[in-house]
């Protein structure tokens, strides 16, 4: 990451902090001030007390120094603890807040980003940071805490020893010890060593970043295997296919990899912190030598001697903290970059503004005009020069073998993806121009991989907390699941699955499909699309469900998709897909007569299984 990118990451994180809680700044500043001042108080007063003891030995003055020292330490320690606690609370809340920012960003992103590999990589990396590193803010504030506390320690220590240093300039060049030369040597050496410490910190930062990235990946793999047997949905396959041993082996291997990598990070951390500590000791040693020389030459009183010793410790520590900054900055900005990437990834889709005309007669015509499409990041066209018209009230079927582009056609229709070339129009206007949410409200789709959620049935079907109970039961009825719901202990309020509720209901695959159909009916949109949600059923059941569903659809425009031709026989208008194109169109009777056509070929191939 370049320096500018790091700054951009910090800017991004501060903008989030500002939005959430600006009061973190005064709390942090007070905490850093206390951290820098507290260790210097006893140093300062010890020097004063020593001076008094070897000087006037006035008991009153000694008591005053003692009392002042105690009071100041108590006050600053009090504020230090208070601000420590307040800071912890604020970081906790910030952690919750960034989780919210992440989730809001994910649910509002274009669907196609959820299938994008790079975006998914950032999401996975951020999830590890969120769970494993207390999110982005903890490290960032740690970084600033170290940096500013280090600076303040340095500054206050220099102020404390300032008068003694000034004394060194009362030039007495009679000997090397009393001249200003030792001070110059000290200053030049400290700056030089401080510079080396920053360089070492920088190298350490790069190594740590690499180690952390790999650690995060390994942690993701370990989490997967750790959670695998805990998910009850995996329980059946694990037992039936006797996968216990393989899973535990995978889990142990991933834990071992994680442990080895963690150890490597710790070793590396220990190595670099030891090196930095040695340099810190060298700085302290130089200060001690300087003070000893000056005291020996009679330039420092014993008080200044004590003061210098105490302050030199803080100066060396301050330099060490500053030396560490590039490491923490590198790690912190790396973590921030994941969330920044997720939040700032622009929406790919054009979000239109045109309202969709509300029509009671549902006169909405959709037309695909010369549409071609390839998935982002791929070269192969899935649909090529595709033309189709969905007329009001039409009940249409789309058939074709797996992989011929049927679902892709529906994804484009729903604007989950936008076309690569050509256009799709609604009542003659490009669908990109319509307000996306309004446009989507026209469509009700049940996909093959539809999802039900671990919430009450009613919320699953209505996707809302408030709903029309009568309409809900009407939809249960039409979907053929009303009796089953009425038998459940909490009726429509029964929670499905056991993720959150131990009384959660396990439903069969067929029941899940019926609930998904009820959801499509409840939305009451002018277009309803069934994209093989029943493909796991036998052909006769699929045919029955499609036909039954069709009887409730009324004057809505309906599209039925299946790779099984028998399921869609009842439709007068059947589109036959092959390799991303419509190769035939017509009713079953018309299509089956063309013995050279794709439909006939598929029909004869499939019908032998039904006879
Ligand atoms: P069908 O519904 O007829 O079975 P699909 O529309 O699902 O076919 O798939 C058509 C082709 O598009 C397949 O070759 C499939 O591999 C490819 N495809 C589907 N989804 C993606 C995706 N997200 N990225 C890249 N290729 C995809």
PDB file of C-alpha atoms and ligand atoms in Angstrom, residues 115 375 378 382 401-408 411 417, ligand 1:
ATOM      1  CA  UNK A 115     -20.995 -13.118  -7.058  1.00  0.00           C
ATOM      2  CA  UNK A 375     -20.963 -12.402 -16.853  1.00  0.00           C
ATOM      3  CA  UNK A 378     -15.732 -13.648 -18.297  1.00  0.00           C
ATOM      4  CA  UNK A 382     -24.225 -16.643 -22.364  1.00  0.00           C
ATOM      5  CA  UNK A 401     -31.294 -28.226 -21.221  1.00  0.00           C
ATOM      6  CA  UNK A 402     -29.262 -27.229 -18.143  1.00  0.00           C
ATOM      7  CA  UNK A 403     -26.783 -24.455 -18.813  1.00  0.00           C
ATOM      8  CA  UNK A 404     -28.655 -23.126 -21.882  1.00  0.00           C
ATOM      9  CA  UNK A 405     -29.111 -19.695 -20.244  1.00  0.00           C
ATOM     10  CA  UNK A 406     -32.641 -19.849 -18.804  1.00  0.00           C
ATOM     11  CA  UNK A 407     -31.758 -18.516 -15.336  1.00  0.00           C
ATOM     12  CA  UNK A 408     -29.462 -15.907 -16.852  1.00  0.00           C
ATOM     13  CA  UNK A 411     -31.497 -12.574 -13.845  1.00  0.00           C
ATOM     14  CA  UNK A 417     -27.367  -8.120 -13.896  1.00  0.00           C
TER      15      UNK A 417
HETATM   16  P1  LIG B   1     -29.792 -22.724 -17.027  1.00  0.00           P
HETATM   17  O1  LIG B   1     -30.680 -21.923 -16.126  1.00  0.00           O
HETATM   18  O2  LIG B   1     -30.350 -22.902 -18.403  1.00  0.00           O
HETATM   19  O3  LIG B   1     -29.412 -24.046 -16.428  1.00  0.00           O
HETATM   20  P2  LIG B   1     -27.834 -20.662 -16.485  1.00  0.00           P
HETATM   21  O4  LIG B   1     -28.402 -19.418 -17.001  1.00  0.00           O
HETATM   22  O5  LIG B   1     -27.880 -20.904 -15.023  1.00  0.00           O
HETATM   23  O6  LIG B   1     -28.427 -21.920 -17.274  1.00  0.00           O
HETATM   24  O7  LIG B   1     -26.305 -20.750 -16.909  1.00  0.00           O
HETATM   25  C1  LIG B   1     -25.885 -20.509 -18.244  1.00  0.00           C
HETATM   26  C2  LIG B   1     -24.359 -20.473 -18.242  1.00  0.00           C
HETATM   27  O8  LIG B   1     -23.904 -19.355 -17.491  1.00  0.00           O
HETATM   28  C3  LIG B   1     -23.729 -21.704 -17.627  1.00  0.00           C
HETATM   29  O9  LIG B   1     -22.664 -22.112 -18.462  1.00  0.00           O
HETATM   30  C4  LIG B   1     -23.192 -21.220 -16.312  1.00  0.00           C
HETATM   31  O10 LIG B   1     -22.012 -21.886 -15.975  1.00  0.00           O
HETATM   32  C5  LIG B   1     -22.898 -19.741 -16.592  1.00  0.00           C
HETATM   33  N1  LIG B   1     -23.036 -18.926 -15.365  1.00  0.00           N
HETATM   34  C6  LIG B   1     -24.100 -18.896 -14.551  1.00  0.00           C
HETATM   35  N2  LIG B   1     -23.894 -18.029 -13.521  1.00  0.00           N
HETATM   36  C7  LIG B   1     -22.648 -17.511 -13.710  1.00  0.00           C
HETATM   37  C8  LIG B   1     -21.846 -16.552 -13.010  1.00  0.00           C
HETATM   38  N3  LIG B   1     -22.269 -15.928 -11.908  1.00  0.00           N
HETATM   39  N4  LIG B   1     -20.622 -16.276 -13.496  1.00  0.00           N
HETATM   40  C9  LIG B   1     -20.167 -16.861 -14.599  1.00  0.00           C
HETATM   41  N5  LIG B   1     -20.871 -17.772 -15.328  1.00  0.00           N
HETATM   42  C10 LIG B   1     -22.098 -18.103 -14.891  1.00  0.00           C
END
